[in-house]
PDB file of C-alpha atoms in Angstrom:
ATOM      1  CA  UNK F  42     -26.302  -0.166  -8.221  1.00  0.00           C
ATOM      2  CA  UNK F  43     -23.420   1.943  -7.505  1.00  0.00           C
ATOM      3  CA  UNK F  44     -20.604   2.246 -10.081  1.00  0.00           C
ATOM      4  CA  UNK F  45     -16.888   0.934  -9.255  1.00  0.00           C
ATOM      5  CA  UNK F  46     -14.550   3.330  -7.464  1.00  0.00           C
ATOM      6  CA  UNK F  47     -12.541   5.371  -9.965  1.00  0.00           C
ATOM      7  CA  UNK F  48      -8.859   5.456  -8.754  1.00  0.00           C
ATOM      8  CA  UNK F  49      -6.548   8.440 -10.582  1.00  0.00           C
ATOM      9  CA  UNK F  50      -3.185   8.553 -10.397  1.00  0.00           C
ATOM     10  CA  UNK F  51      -0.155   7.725 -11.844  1.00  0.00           C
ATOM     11  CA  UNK F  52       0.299   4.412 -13.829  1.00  0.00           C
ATOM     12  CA  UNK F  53       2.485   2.240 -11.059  1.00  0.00           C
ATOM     13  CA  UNK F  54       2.892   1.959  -7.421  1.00  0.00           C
ATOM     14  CA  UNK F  55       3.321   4.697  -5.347  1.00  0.00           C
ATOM     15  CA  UNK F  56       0.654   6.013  -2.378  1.00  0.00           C
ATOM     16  CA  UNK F  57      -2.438   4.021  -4.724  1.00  0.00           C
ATOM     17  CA  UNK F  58      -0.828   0.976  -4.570  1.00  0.00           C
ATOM     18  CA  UNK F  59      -2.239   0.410  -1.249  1.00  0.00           C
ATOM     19  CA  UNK F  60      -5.677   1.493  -1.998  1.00  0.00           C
ATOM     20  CA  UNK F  61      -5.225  -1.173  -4.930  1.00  0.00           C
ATOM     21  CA  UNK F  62      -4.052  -3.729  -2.561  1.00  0.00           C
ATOM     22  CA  UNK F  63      -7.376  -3.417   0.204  1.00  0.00           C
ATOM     23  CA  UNK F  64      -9.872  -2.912  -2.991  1.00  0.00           C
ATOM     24  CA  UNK F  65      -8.628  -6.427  -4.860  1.00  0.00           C
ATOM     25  CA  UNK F  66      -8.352  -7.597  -0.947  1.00  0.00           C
ATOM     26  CA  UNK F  67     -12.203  -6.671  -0.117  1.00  0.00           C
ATOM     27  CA  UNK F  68     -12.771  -8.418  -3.727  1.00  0.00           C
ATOM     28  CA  UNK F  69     -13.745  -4.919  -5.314  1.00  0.00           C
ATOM     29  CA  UNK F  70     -13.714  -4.325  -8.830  1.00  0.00           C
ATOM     30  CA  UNK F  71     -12.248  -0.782  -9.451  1.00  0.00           C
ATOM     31  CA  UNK F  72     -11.765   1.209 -13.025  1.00  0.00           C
ATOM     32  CA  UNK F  73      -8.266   3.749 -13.091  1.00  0.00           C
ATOM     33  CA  UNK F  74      -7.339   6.698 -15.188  1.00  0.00           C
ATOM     34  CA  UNK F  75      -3.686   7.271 -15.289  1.00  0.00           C
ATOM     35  CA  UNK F  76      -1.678  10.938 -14.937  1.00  0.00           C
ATOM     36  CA  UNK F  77       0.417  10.816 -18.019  1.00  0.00           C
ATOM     37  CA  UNK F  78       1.226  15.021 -18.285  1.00  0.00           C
ATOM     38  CA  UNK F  79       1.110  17.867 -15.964  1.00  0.00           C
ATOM     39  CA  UNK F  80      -1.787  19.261 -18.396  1.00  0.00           C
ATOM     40  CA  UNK F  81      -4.320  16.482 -16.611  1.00  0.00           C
ATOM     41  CA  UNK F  82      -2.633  17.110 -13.310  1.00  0.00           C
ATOM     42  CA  UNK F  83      -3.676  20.654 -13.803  1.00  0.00           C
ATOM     43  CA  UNK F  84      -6.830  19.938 -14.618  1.00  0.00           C
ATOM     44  CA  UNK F  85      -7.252  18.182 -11.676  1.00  0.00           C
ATOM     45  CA  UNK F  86      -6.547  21.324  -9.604  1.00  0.00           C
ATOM     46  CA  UNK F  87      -8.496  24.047 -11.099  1.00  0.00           C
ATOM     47  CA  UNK F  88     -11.431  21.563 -11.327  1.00  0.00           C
ATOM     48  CA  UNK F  89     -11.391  21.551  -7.905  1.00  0.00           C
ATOM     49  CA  UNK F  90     -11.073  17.461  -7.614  1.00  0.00           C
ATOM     50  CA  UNK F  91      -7.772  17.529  -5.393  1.00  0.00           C
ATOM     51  CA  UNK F  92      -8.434  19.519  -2.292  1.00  0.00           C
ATOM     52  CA  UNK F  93      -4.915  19.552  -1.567  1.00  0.00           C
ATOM     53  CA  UNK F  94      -3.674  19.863  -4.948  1.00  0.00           C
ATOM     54  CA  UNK F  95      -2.430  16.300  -4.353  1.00  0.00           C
ATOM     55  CA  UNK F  96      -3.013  12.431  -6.017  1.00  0.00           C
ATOM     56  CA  UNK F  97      -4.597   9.827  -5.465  1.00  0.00           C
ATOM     57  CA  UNK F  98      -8.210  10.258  -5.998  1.00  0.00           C
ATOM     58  CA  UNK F  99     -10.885   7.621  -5.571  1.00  0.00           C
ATOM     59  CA  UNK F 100     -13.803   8.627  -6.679  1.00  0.00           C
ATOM     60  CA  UNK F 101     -16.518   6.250  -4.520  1.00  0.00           C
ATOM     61  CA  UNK F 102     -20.049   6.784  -3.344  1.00  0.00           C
ATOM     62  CA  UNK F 103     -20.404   9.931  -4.751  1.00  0.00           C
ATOM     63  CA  UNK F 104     -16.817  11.452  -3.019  1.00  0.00           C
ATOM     64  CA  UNK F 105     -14.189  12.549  -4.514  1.00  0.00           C
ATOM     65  CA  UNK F 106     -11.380  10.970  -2.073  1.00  0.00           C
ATOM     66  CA  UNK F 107      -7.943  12.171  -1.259  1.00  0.00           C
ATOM     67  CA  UNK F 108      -5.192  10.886   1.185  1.00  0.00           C
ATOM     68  CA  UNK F 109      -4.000   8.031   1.395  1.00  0.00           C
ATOM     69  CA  UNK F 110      -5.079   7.407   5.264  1.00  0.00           C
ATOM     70  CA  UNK F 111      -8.687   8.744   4.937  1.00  0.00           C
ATOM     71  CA  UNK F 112      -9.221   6.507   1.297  1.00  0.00           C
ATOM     72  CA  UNK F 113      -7.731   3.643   3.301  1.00  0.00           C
ATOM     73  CA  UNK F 114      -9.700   4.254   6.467  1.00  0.00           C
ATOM     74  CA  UNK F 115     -13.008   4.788   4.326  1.00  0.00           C
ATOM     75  CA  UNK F 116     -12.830   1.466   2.210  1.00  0.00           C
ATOM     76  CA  UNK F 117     -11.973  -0.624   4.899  1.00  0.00           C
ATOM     77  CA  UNK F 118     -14.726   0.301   7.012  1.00  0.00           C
ATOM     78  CA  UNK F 119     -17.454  -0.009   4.110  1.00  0.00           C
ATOM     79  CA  UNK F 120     -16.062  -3.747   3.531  1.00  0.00           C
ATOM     80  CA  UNK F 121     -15.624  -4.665   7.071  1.00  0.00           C
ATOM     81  CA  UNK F 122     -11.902  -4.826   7.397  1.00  0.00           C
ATOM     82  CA  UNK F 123     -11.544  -2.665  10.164  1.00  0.00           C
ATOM     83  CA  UNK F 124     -12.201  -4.137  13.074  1.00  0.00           C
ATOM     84  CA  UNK F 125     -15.345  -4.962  15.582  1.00  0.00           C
ATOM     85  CA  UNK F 126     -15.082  -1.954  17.782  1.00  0.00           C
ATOM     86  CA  UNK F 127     -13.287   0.609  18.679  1.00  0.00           C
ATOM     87  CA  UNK F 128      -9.648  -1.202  20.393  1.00  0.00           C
ATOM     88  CA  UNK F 129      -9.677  -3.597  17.667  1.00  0.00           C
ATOM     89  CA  UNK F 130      -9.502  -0.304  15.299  1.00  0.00           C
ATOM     90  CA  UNK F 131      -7.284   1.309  17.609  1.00  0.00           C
ATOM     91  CA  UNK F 132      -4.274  -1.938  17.261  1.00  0.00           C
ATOM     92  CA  UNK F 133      -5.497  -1.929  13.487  1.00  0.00           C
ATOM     93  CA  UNK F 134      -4.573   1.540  13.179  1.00  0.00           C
ATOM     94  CA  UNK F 135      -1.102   1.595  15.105  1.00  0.00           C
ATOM     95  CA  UNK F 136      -0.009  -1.724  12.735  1.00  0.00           C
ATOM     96  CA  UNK F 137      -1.123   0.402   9.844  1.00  0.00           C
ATOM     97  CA  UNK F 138       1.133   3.331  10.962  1.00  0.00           C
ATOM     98  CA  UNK F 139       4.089   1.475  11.486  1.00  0.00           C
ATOM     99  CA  UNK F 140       3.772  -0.300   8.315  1.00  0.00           C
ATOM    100  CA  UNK F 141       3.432   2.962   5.939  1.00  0.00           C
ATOM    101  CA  UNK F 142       6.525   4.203   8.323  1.00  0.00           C
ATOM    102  CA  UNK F 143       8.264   1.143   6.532  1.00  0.00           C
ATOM    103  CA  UNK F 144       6.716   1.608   2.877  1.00  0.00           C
ATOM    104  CA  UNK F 145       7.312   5.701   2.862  1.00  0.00           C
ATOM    105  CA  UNK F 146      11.592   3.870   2.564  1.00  0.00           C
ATOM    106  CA  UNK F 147      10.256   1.863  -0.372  1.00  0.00           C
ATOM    107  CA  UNK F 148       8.200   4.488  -1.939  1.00  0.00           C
ATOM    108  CA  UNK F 149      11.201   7.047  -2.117  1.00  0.00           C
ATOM    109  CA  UNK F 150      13.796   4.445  -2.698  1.00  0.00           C
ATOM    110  CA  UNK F 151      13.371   4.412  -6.774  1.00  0.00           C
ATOM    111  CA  UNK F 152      13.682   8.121  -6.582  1.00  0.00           C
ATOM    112  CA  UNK F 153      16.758   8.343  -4.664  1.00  0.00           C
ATOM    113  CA  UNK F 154      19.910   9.228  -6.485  1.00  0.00           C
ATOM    114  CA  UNK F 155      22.636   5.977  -8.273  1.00  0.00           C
ATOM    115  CA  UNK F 156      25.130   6.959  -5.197  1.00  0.00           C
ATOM    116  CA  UNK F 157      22.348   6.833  -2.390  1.00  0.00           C
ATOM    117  CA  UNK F 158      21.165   3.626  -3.625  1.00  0.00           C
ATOM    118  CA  UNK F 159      23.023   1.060  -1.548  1.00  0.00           C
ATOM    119  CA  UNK F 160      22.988   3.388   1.585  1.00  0.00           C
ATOM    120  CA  UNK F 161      19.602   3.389   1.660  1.00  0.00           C
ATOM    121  CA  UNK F 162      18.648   0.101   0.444  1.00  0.00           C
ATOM    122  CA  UNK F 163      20.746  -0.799   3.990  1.00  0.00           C
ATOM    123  CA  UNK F 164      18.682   1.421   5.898  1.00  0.00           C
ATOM    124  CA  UNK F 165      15.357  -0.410   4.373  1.00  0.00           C
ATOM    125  CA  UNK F 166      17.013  -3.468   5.446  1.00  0.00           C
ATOM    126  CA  UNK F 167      17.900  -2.172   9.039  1.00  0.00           C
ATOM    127  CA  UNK F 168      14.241  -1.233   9.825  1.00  0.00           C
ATOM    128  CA  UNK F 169      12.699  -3.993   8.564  1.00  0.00           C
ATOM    129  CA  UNK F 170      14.756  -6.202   9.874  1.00  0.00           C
ATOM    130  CA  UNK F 171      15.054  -4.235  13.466  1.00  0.00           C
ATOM    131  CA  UNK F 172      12.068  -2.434  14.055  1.00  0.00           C
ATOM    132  CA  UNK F 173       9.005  -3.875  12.001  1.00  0.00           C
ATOM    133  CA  UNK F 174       9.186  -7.355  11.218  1.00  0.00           C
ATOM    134  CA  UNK F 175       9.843  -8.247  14.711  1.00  0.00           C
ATOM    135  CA  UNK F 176       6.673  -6.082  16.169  1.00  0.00           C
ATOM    136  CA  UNK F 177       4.728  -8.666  14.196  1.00  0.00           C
ATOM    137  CA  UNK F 178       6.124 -11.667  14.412  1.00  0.00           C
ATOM    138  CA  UNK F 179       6.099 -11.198  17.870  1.00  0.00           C
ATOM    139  CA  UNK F 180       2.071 -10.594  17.509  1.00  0.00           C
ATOM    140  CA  UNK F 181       1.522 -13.437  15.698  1.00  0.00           C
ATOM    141  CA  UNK F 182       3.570 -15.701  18.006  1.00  0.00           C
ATOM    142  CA  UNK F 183       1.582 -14.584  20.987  1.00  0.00           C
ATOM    143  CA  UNK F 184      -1.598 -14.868  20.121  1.00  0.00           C
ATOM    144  CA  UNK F 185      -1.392 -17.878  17.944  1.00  0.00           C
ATOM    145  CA  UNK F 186      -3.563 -16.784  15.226  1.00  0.00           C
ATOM    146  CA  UNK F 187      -3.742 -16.409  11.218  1.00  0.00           C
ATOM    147  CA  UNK F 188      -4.309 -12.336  11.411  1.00  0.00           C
ATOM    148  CA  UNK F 189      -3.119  -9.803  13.174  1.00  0.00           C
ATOM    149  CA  UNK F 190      -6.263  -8.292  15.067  1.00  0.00           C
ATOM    150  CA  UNK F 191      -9.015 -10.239  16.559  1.00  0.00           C
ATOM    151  CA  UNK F 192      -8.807 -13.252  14.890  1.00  0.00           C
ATOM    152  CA  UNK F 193     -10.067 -12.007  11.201  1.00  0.00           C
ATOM    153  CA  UNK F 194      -8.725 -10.523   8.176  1.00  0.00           C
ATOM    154  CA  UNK F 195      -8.236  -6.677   8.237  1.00  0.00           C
ATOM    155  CA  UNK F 196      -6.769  -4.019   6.560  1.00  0.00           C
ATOM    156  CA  UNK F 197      -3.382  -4.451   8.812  1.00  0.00           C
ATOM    157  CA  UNK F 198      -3.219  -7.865   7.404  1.00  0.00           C
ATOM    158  CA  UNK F 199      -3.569  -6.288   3.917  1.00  0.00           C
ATOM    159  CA  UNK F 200      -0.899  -3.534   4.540  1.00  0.00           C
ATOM    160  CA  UNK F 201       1.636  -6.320   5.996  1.00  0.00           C
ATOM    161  CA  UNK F 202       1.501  -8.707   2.760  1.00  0.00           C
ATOM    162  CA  UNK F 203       1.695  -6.042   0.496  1.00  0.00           C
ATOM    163  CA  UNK F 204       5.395  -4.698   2.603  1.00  0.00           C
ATOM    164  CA  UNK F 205       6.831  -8.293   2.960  1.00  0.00           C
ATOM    165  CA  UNK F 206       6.899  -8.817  -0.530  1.00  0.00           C
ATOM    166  CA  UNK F 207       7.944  -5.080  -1.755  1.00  0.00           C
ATOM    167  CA  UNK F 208      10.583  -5.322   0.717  1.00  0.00           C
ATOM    168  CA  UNK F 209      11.451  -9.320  -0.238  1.00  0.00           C
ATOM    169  CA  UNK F 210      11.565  -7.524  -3.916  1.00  0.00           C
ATOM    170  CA  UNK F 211      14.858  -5.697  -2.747  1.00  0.00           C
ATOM    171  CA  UNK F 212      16.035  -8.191  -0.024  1.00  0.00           C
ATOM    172  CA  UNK F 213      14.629 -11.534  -0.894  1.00  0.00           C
ATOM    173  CA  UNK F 214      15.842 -13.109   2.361  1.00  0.00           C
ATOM    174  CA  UNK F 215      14.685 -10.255   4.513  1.00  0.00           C
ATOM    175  CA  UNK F 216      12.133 -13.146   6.068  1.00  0.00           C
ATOM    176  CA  UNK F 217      14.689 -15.755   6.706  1.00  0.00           C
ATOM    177  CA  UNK F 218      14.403 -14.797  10.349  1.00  0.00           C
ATOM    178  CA  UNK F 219      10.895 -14.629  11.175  1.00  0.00           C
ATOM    179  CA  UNK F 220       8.944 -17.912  10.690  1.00  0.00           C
ATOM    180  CA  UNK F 221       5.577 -16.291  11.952  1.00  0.00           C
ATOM    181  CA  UNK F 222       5.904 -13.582   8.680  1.00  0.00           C
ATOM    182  CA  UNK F 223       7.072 -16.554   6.510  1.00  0.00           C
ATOM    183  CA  UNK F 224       3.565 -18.701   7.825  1.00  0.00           C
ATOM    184  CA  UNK F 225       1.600 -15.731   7.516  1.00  0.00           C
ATOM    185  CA  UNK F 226       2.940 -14.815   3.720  1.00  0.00           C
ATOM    186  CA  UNK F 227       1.907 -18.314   2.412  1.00  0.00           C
ATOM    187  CA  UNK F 228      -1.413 -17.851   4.007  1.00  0.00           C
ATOM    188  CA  UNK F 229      -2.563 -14.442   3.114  1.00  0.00           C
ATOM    189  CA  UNK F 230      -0.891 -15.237  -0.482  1.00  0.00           C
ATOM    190  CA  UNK F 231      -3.332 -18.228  -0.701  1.00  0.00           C
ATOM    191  CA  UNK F 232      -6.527 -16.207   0.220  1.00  0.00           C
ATOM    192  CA  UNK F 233      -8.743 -16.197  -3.300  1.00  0.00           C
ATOM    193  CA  UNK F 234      -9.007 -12.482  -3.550  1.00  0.00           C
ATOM    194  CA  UNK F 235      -5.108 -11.713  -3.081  1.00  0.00           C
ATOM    195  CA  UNK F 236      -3.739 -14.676  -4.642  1.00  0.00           C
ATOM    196  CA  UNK F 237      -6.082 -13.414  -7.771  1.00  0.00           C
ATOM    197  CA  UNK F 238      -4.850 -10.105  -7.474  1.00  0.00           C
ATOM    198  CA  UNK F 239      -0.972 -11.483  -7.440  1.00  0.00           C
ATOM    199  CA  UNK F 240      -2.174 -13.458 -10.801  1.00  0.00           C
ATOM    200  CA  UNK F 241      -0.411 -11.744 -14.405  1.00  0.00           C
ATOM    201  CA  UNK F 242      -2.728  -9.267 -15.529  1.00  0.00           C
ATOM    202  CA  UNK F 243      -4.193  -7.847 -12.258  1.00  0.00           C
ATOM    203  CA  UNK F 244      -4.317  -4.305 -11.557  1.00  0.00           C
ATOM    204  CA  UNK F 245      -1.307  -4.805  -9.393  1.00  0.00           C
ATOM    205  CA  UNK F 246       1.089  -2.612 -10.367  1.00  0.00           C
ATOM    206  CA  UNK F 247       5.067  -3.678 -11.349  1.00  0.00           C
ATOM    207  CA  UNK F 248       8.092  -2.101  -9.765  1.00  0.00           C
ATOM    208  CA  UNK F 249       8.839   1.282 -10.700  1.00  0.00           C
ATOM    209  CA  UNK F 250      10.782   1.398 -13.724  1.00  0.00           C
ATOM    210  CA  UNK F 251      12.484   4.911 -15.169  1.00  0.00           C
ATOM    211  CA  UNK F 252       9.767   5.659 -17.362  1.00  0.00           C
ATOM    212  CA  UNK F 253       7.180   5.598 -14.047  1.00  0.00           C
ATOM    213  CA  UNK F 254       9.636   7.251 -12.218  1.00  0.00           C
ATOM    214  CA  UNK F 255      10.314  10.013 -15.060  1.00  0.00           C
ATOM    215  CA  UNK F 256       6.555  10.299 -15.212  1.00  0.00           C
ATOM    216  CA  UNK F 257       6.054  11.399 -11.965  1.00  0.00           C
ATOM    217  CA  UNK F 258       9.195  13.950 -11.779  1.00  0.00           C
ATOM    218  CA  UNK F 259       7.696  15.852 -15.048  1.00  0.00           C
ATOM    219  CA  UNK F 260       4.276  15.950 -13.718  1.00  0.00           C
ATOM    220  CA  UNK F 261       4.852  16.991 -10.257  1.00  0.00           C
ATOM    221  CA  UNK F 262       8.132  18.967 -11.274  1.00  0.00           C
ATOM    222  CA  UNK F 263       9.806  17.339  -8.159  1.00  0.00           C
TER     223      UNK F 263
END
């Protein structure tokens, strides 16, 4: 029997936090190692692990992983979250997109300078508000279903819960709009892998907090 996947990175959120999300989703049991100095990082690199020099890594069936699209794309076509052909990938894929568009604002957000904060807290609440959240309520109004594509969970499902509520974490009535997100955040909420994974003590990972976000500055000397 195979192992669990190995995830390595840094110890919170950031471009894993994903890969966490569609592993507890697919009801996967995963081990970590977290980056805590640029000595490991290096290590990484002149081991030859990181092909682009760049975390994560997910270390699964034998690969050594990195990006975040192909380690996405790769796990949720071994556990059948992807889709039953090709058109059902395709709409799977363009929800995806959007939705990292959305979660690249939140992932740079903690980084972004005391002064820049409320500017660009507004702009997270623009585009959500504007450009994403409508795309799917729309989608679920139309076709009257409980997931986005075809009628069974996928990764796009996956990728939506995990924005609404990092978004709701900033603007906690950023839903009070859309009663099709609000439905569909109750249900996927209630589904026995995620709501176990949104249980205290999970391997879901808390905001990012200053010693996260000093982590990652030191090690990546960004």
């Amino acid at each position: 029997m195979a192992g669990k996947p190995r995830l390595t990175y840094f110890n919170g959120r950031g471009r894993m936090e994903p890969v966490r999300w569609l592993l507890a989703a697919a009801g996967v049991e995963f081990e970590e190692k977290f980056l805590e100095s640029r000595e490991q990082y290096e290590k990484l690199i002149k081991g030859g692990d990181l092909m682009f020099q760049q975390v994560p890594l997910v270390e699964i069936d034998g690969m050594k992983l990195v990006q975040t699209r192909a380690i996405l794309s790769y796990i949720a076509g071994k556990y059948n979250l992807y889709g039953k052909d090709l058109k059902e990938r395709a709409l799977i894929d363009m929800y995806v997109e959007g939705i990292t568009d959305l979660m690249q604002m939140i992932l740079v957000f903690p980084f972004s300078p005391p002064e820049a904060k409320e500017k660009n807290l507004e702009s997270i609440k623009e585009r959500a508000t504007n450009r994403y959240f409508p795309v799917f309520e729309k989608v679920l109004k139309q076709h009257g279903q409980d997931f986005l594509v075809g009628n069974k969970f996928s990764w796009a499902d996956v990728q939506l819960i995990e924005a609404i509520l990092a978004v709701e974490e900033q603007i906690p009535a950023v839903l009070s709009a859309f009663p099709q997100l609000q439905a569909f955040k109750i249900r996927m909420s209630n589904m026995p892998t995620i709501k176990k994974f949104l249980q205290p003590g999970s391997p879901r990972k808390p905001p990012p907090d200053e010693h996260y976000i000093e982590t990652v500055v030191n090690i990546l000397k960004i």
